[in-house]
């Protein structure tokens, strides 16, 4: 059953509690990652250097925070009286939905790159270049783990939170579809504090598309795949920019 057919089904948690539980899951994952960073750096939290552009540190944060966040969200969905797999949208999409989603994502990527070129904005951000370069400097293994973190692990955690737990938990009636999609896309965009306003706007646009696809297909697995594709394209652009354009 897709969300088109089930928006009127009652939800176990209220809207405010859904937001609160989602925030708790996100915060718990980030706190665990911060503790891992202090262990890795052999330093206290106050002594930690700025690691926002460190590819190895970013990889560690993603790999530590995501499993904790997903586990908590699944627990909250289950404890609320629902079915965690169903409520989080963990159903396989059809082949047609996958093809359609890829076409939509590819079109938005091309459009975004054209707009960036027209306004003179670099397609590859400094954050992307920094984490790619520092992970590569640490060796080929950290470089591979960074690719996995960005293209596989991060999409799983973000999609299950925003297009799974929050979107499903807030959507109560058919007339609420687009307001919920917009709000979840906005929240997803603003957590990308590593980017400037222009890139955050692009992230918001992708969030609108992924939210609509999640609602239309009922599958968060599909948005995870598409999110991974978006990130993969960004990593390829970074590779090209660093290897051949610098």
CSV table of C-alpha atoms in Angstrom, one decimal:
chain,number,residue,atom,x,y,z
A,1,UNK,CA,0.0,0.0,0.0
A,2,UNK,CA,1.5,3.4,-0.9
A,3,UNK,CA,1.1,6.6,1.0
A,4,UNK,CA,-1.3,7.8,-1.7
A,5,UNK,CA,-3.7,5.1,-0.4
A,6,UNK,CA,-3.0,5.4,3.3
A,7,UNK,CA,-2.6,9.0,4.2
A,8,UNK,CA,-5.8,8.9,6.4
A,9,UNK,CA,-4.5,6.0,8.6
A,10,UNK,CA,-4.0,7.1,12.2
A,11,UNK,CA,-0.5,7.6,13.4
A,12,UNK,CA,0.8,6.3,16.8
A,13,UNK,CA,2.7,9.5,17.6
A,14,UNK,CA,1.5,13.1,17.4
A,15,UNK,CA,3.2,15.6,15.2
A,16,UNK,CA,5.2,17.2,18.0
A,17,UNK,CA,6.2,13.9,19.5
A,18,UNK,CA,7.2,12.6,16.0
A,19,UNK,CA,9.5,15.6,15.6
A,20,UNK,CA,10.9,15.2,19.1
A,21,UNK,CA,11.6,11.5,18.6
A,22,UNK,CA,13.3,12.2,15.3
A,23,UNK,CA,15.4,14.9,16.9
A,24,UNK,CA,16.4,12.6,19.7
A,25,UNK,CA,17.5,9.9,17.2
A,26,UNK,CA,19.5,12.4,15.3
A,27,UNK,CA,21.1,13.9,18.4
A,28,UNK,CA,21.9,10.5,19.9
A,29,UNK,CA,23.7,9.5,16.7
A,30,UNK,CA,25.6,12.7,16.6
A,31,UNK,CA,26.6,12.5,20.2
A,32,UNK,CA,27.9,9.0,19.8
A,33,UNK,CA,29.9,10.1,16.8
A,34,UNK,CA,31.3,13.0,18.8
A,35,UNK,CA,32.4,10.6,21.5
A,36,UNK,CA,34.1,8.4,18.8
A,37,UNK,CA,35.9,11.5,17.5
A,38,UNK,CA,37.2,12.3,20.9
A,39,UNK,CA,38.5,8.8,21.2
A,40,UNK,CA,40.0,8.9,17.7
A,41,UNK,CA,41.7,12.2,18.3
A,42,UNK,CA,42.7,11.3,21.9
A,43,UNK,CA,41.3,14.7,23.0
A,44,UNK,CA,38.5,16.1,25.0
A,45,UNK,CA,35.5,17.7,23.3
A,46,UNK,CA,36.9,21.2,24.1
A,47,UNK,CA,40.3,20.3,22.5
A,48,UNK,CA,38.9,18.9,19.3
A,49,UNK,CA,40.2,20.8,16.2
A,50,UNK,CA,37.9,21.9,13.4
A,51,UNK,CA,37.3,18.6,11.6
A,52,UNK,CA,34.5,19.8,9.3
A,53,UNK,CA,36.6,19.4,6.2
A,54,UNK,CA,38.4,16.2,7.3
A,55,UNK,CA,37.3,13.3,5.1
A,56,UNK,CA,38.4,10.7,7.7
A,57,UNK,CA,36.5,12.4,10.5
A,58,UNK,CA,33.4,12.9,8.3
A,59,UNK,CA,33.5,9.2,7.4
A,60,UNK,CA,33.8,8.2,11.1
A,61,UNK,CA,30.8,10.4,12.0
A,62,UNK,CA,28.6,9.0,9.3
A,63,UNK,CA,29.5,5.3,10.1
A,64,UNK,CA,28.9,5.8,13.9
A,65,UNK,CA,25.9,8.0,13.9
A,66,UNK,CA,23.8,6.4,11.2
A,67,UNK,CA,23.2,2.9,12.7
A,68,UNK,CA,22.3,4.4,16.0
A,69,UNK,CA,19.9,6.8,14.5
A,70,UNK,CA,18.2,4.2,12.3
A,71,UNK,CA,17.9,1.7,15.2
A,72,UNK,CA,16.3,4.3,17.4
A,73,UNK,CA,13.8,5.4,14.7
A,74,UNK,CA,12.9,1.8,14.0
A,75,UNK,CA,12.4,1.3,17.8
A,76,UNK,CA,10.2,4.4,18.1
A,77,UNK,CA,8.1,3.3,15.1
A,78,UNK,CA,7.7,-0.2,16.6
A,79,UNK,CA,7.0,1.1,20.2
A,80,UNK,CA,4.3,3.4,18.8
A,81,UNK,CA,2.2,0.4,17.9
A,82,UNK,CA,3.1,0.4,14.2
A,83,UNK,CA,5.1,-1.8,12.0
A,84,UNK,CA,8.6,-0.4,11.7
A,85,UNK,CA,9.2,-1.7,8.1
A,86,UNK,CA,5.9,-0.4,6.9
A,87,UNK,CA,5.9,2.9,8.7
A,88,UNK,CA,9.4,3.7,7.5
A,89,UNK,CA,8.5,2.8,4.0
A,90,UNK,CA,11.0,0.0,3.7
A,91,UNK,CA,9.4,-1.6,0.7
A,92,UNK,CA,10.9,-2.5,-2.6
A,93,UNK,CA,9.9,-0.2,-5.5
A,94,UNK,CA,8.8,-1.4,-8.9
A,95,UNK,CA,11.2,-1.3,-11.8
A,96,UNK,CA,9.1,1.4,-13.4
A,97,UNK,CA,9.4,3.5,-10.3
A,98,UNK,CA,13.1,3.1,-10.2
A,99,UNK,CA,13.5,4.1,-13.8
A,100,UNK,CA,11.2,7.1,-13.4
A,101,UNK,CA,13.0,8.2,-10.3
A,102,UNK,CA,16.4,8.0,-12.0
A,103,UNK,CA,15.1,10.1,-14.9
A,104,UNK,CA,13.7,12.8,-12.6
A,105,UNK,CA,16.9,12.9,-10.5
A,106,UNK,CA,19.1,13.1,-13.6
A,107,UNK,CA,17.0,15.9,-15.0
A,108,UNK,CA,17.3,17.9,-11.8
A,109,UNK,CA,21.0,17.4,-11.6
A,110,UNK,CA,21.5,18.6,-15.1
A,111,UNK,CA,19.2,21.6,-14.5
A,112,UNK,CA,21.1,22.4,-11.3
A,113,UNK,CA,24.5,22.3,-13.0
A,114,UNK,CA,23.3,24.5,-15.8
A,115,UNK,CA,22.0,27.1,-13.4
A,116,UNK,CA,25.2,26.9,-11.4
A,117,UNK,CA,27.2,27.5,-14.6
A,118,UNK,CA,24.9,30.4,-15.6
A,119,UNK,CA,25.3,32.2,-12.3
A,120,UNK,CA,29.0,31.4,-12.0
A,121,UNK,CA,28.7,29.2,-8.9
A,122,UNK,CA,31.3,26.3,-8.7
A,123,UNK,CA,29.6,23.0,-9.1
A,124,UNK,CA,32.0,21.4,-6.6
A,125,UNK,CA,32.0,23.0,-3.1
A,126,UNK,CA,35.0,23.5,-1.0
A,127,UNK,CA,33.6,21.0,1.6
A,128,UNK,CA,33.4,18.3,-1.1
A,129,UNK,CA,37.0,19.1,-2.2
A,130,UNK,CA,38.3,19.2,1.3
A,131,UNK,CA,36.9,15.9,2.5
A,132,UNK,CA,37.9,14.1,-0.8
A,133,UNK,CA,41.4,15.5,-0.7
A,134,UNK,CA,42.0,14.7,3.0
A,135,UNK,CA,40.6,11.2,2.8
A,136,UNK,CA,42.8,10.5,-0.3
A,137,UNK,CA,45.9,11.9,1.6
A,138,UNK,CA,45.2,9.4,4.4
A,139,UNK,CA,45.4,6.4,1.9
A,140,UNK,CA,43.3,4.5,-0.5
A,141,UNK,CA,41.3,2.7,2.2
A,142,UNK,CA,40.0,5.8,3.9
A,143,UNK,CA,39.2,7.1,0.5
A,144,UNK,CA,37.0,4.1,-0.3
A,145,UNK,CA,35.3,4.3,3.1
A,146,UNK,CA,34.5,7.9,2.4
A,147,UNK,CA,32.8,6.9,-0.9
A,148,UNK,CA,30.8,4.3,1.0
A,149,UNK,CA,29.8,6.7,3.7
A,150,UNK,CA,28.7,9.4,1.3
A,151,UNK,CA,26.9,7.3,-1.3
A,152,UNK,CA,25.5,4.5,0.8
A,153,UNK,CA,25.4,5.1,4.6
A,154,UNK,CA,24.5,8.7,4.7
A,155,UNK,CA,21.5,8.4,2.3
A,156,UNK,CA,20.1,5.5,4.5
A,157,UNK,CA,20.2,7.5,7.7
A,158,UNK,CA,18.8,10.8,6.2
A,159,UNK,CA,16.1,9.2,4.1
A,160,UNK,CA,14.8,7.0,6.9
A,161,UNK,CA,14.7,10.0,9.2
A,162,UNK,CA,13.2,12.6,6.8
A,163,UNK,CA,11.3,10.7,4.2
A,164,UNK,CA,10.6,7.7,6.4
A,165,UNK,CA,9.9,8.6,10.0
A,166,UNK,CA,9.0,12.3,9.8
A,167,UNK,CA,7.1,12.4,6.5
A,168,UNK,CA,5.1,9.3,7.4
A,169,UNK,CA,4.5,10.5,11.0
A,170,UNK,CA,3.3,14.0,9.9
A,171,UNK,CA,1.1,13.0,7.0
A,172,UNK,CA,-2.5,12.6,8.2
A,173,UNK,CA,-4.7,13.7,5.3
A,174,UNK,CA,-4.4,14.0,1.5
A,175,UNK,CA,-4.5,17.9,1.6
A,176,UNK,CA,-1.4,17.8,3.8
A,177,UNK,CA,0.9,16.1,1.3
A,178,UNK,CA,2.7,19.1,-0.1
A,179,UNK,CA,3.0,21.0,3.2
A,180,UNK,CA,4.6,18.0,4.8
A,181,UNK,CA,6.9,17.4,1.8
A,182,UNK,CA,8.0,21.1,1.9
A,183,UNK,CA,8.6,21.0,5.7
A,184,UNK,CA,10.6,17.8,5.6
A,185,UNK,CA,12.6,19.1,2.6
A,186,UNK,CA,13.3,22.3,4.4
A,187,UNK,CA,14.5,20.6,7.6
A,188,UNK,CA,16.7,18.3,5.5
A,189,UNK,CA,18.2,21.2,3.7
A,190,UNK,CA,19.0,23.3,6.8
A,191,UNK,CA,21.0,20.4,8.4
A,192,UNK,CA,23.5,20.8,5.6
A,193,UNK,CA,25.3,23.6,7.4
A,194,UNK,CA,28.5,22.8,5.6
A,195,UNK,CA,27.2,24.5,2.4
A,196,UNK,CA,26.3,28.0,1.5
A,197,UNK,CA,22.8,29.2,0.9
A,198,UNK,CA,23.0,28.5,-2.8
A,199,UNK,CA,23.8,24.8,-2.3
A,200,UNK,CA,21.3,24.5,0.5
A,201,UNK,CA,18.6,25.8,-1.9
A,202,UNK,CA,19.6,23.0,-4.3
A,203,UNK,CA,19.4,20.5,-1.5
A,204,UNK,CA,15.9,21.8,-0.7
A,205,UNK,CA,14.9,21.2,-4.4
A,206,UNK,CA,16.1,17.6,-4.3
A,207,UNK,CA,14.2,17.2,-1.0
A,208,UNK,CA,11.0,18.3,-2.7
A,209,UNK,CA,11.6,15.7,-5.5
A,210,UNK,CA,12.5,12.9,-3.1
A,211,UNK,CA,9.5,13.7,-0.8
A,212,UNK,CA,7.1,13.6,-3.7
A,213,UNK,CA,8.6,10.3,-5.0
A,214,UNK,CA,8.4,8.9,-1.5
A,215,UNK,CA,4.7,9.7,-1.3
A,216,UNK,CA,3.9,8.6,-4.8
A,217,UNK,CA,5.7,5.2,-4.5
A,218,UNK,CA,5.4,4.6,-0.8
A,219,UNK,CA,9.0,3.5,-0.8
A,220,UNK,CA,11.8,5.0,1.2
A,221,UNK,CA,14.1,2.4,-0.3
A,222,UNK,CA,13.6,4.1,-3.6
A,223,UNK,CA,14.5,7.5,-2.2
A,224,UNK,CA,17.6,6.0,-0.5
A,225,UNK,CA,18.7,4.7,-3.9
A,226,UNK,CA,18.0,8.1,-5.6
A,227,UNK,CA,19.7,10.0,-2.8
A,228,UNK,CA,22.7,7.7,-3.2
A,229,UNK,CA,22.7,8.4,-6.9
A,230,UNK,CA,22.7,12.2,-6.2
A,231,UNK,CA,25.7,11.9,-3.8
A,232,UNK,CA,27.5,9.6,-6.2
A,233,UNK,CA,27.2,12.1,-9.0
A,234,UNK,CA,28.6,14.8,-6.6
A,235,UNK,CA,31.6,12.6,-5.7
A,236,UNK,CA,32.3,11.9,-9.4
A,237,UNK,CA,32.2,15.7,-10.1
A,238,UNK,CA,34.6,16.2,-7.2
A,239,UNK,CA,36.9,13.6,-8.6
A,240,UNK,CA,36.9,15.2,-12.0
A,241,UNK,CA,37.4,18.6,-10.6
A,242,UNK,CA,40.4,17.6,-8.5
A,243,UNK,CA,42.0,15.3,-11.0
A,244,UNK,CA,41.6,17.2,-14.3
A,245,UNK,CA,40.4,20.7,-13.7
A,246,UNK,CA,43.0,21.8,-11.1
